[in-house]
PDB file of C-alpha atoms in Angstrom:
ATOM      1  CA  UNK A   1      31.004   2.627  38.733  1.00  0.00           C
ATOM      2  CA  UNK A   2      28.880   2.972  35.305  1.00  0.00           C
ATOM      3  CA  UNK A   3      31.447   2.366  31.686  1.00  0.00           C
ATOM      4  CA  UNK A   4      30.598   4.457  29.259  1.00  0.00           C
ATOM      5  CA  UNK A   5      29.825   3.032  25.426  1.00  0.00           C
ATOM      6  CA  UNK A   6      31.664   4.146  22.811  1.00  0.00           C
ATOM      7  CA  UNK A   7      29.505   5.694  19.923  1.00  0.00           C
ATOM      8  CA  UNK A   8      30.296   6.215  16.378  1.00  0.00           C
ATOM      9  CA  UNK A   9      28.980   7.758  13.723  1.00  0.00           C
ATOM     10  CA  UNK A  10      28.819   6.130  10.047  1.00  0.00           C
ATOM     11  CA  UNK A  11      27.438   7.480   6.871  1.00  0.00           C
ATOM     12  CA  UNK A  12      25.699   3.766   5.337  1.00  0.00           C
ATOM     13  CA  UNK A  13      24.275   3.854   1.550  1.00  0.00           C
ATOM     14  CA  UNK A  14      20.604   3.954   2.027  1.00  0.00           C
ATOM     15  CA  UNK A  15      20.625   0.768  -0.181  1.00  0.00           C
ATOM     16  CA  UNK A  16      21.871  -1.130   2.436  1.00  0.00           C
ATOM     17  CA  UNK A  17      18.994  -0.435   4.842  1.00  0.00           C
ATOM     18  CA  UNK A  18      16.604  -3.430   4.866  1.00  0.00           C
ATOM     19  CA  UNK A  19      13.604  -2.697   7.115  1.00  0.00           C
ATOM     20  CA  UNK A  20      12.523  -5.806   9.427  1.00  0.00           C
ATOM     21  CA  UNK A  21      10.806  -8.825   8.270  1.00  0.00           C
ATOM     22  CA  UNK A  22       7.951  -8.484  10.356  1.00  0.00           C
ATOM     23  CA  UNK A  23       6.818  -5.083  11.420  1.00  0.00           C
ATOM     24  CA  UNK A  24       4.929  -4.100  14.855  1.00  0.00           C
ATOM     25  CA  UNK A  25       4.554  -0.196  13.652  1.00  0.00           C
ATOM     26  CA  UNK A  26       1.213   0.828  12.433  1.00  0.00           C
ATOM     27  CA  UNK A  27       0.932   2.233   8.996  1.00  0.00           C
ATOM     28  CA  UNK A  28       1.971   5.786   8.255  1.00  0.00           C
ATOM     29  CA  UNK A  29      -0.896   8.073   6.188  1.00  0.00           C
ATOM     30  CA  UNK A  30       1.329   9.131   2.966  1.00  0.00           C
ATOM     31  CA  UNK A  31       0.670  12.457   3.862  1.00  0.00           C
ATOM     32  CA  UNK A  32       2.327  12.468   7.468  1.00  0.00           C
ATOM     33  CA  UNK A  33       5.195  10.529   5.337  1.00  0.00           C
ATOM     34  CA  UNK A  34       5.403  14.195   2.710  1.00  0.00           C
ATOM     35  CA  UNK A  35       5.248  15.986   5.590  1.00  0.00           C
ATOM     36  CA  UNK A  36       8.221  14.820   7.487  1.00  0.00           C
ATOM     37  CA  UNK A  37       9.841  15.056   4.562  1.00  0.00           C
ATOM     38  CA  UNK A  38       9.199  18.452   3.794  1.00  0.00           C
ATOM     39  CA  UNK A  39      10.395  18.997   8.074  1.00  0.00           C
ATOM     40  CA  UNK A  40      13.613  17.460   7.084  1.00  0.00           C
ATOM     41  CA  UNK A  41      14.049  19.371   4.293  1.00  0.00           C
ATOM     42  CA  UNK A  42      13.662  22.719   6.116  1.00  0.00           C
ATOM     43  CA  UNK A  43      15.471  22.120   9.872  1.00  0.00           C
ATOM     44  CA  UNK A  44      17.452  18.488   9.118  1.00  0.00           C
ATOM     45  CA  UNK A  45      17.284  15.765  11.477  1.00  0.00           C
ATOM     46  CA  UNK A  46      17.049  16.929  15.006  1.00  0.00           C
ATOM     47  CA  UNK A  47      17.863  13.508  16.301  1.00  0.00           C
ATOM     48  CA  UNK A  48      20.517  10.931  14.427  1.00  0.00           C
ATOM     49  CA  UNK A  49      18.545   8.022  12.744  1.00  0.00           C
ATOM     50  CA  UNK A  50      20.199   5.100  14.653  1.00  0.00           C
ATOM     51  CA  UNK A  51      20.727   1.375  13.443  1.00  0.00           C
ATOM     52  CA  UNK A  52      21.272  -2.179  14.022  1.00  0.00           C
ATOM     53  CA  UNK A  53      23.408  -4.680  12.535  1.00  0.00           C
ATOM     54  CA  UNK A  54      21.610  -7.738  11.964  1.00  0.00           C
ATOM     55  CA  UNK A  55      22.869 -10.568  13.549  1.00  0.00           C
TER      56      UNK A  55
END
């Protein structure tokens, strides 16, 4: 028998966002960066952007 989790959804000030201490993700070209922008901008976020409390 599988349990579901229980999700919830949480608007968090941006402020509060750290981004990790030591990063394993490549660099992103400025560009790519103005263009996802400009995506979001036009059709929203297709997916939620999901995070972690630390600790």
């Amino acid at each position: 028998m599988s349990t579901l989790s229980r999700k919830s959804f949480q608007e968090i000030d941006i402020a509060l966002i750290k981004p990790p201490e030591t990063s394993v993700r490549f660099e992103i070209p400025q560009e790519r960066i103005r263009e996802l922008a400009e995506s979001i901008r036009e059709q929203g976020l297709l997916q939620p952007i999901i995070l972690r409390k630390k600790g």
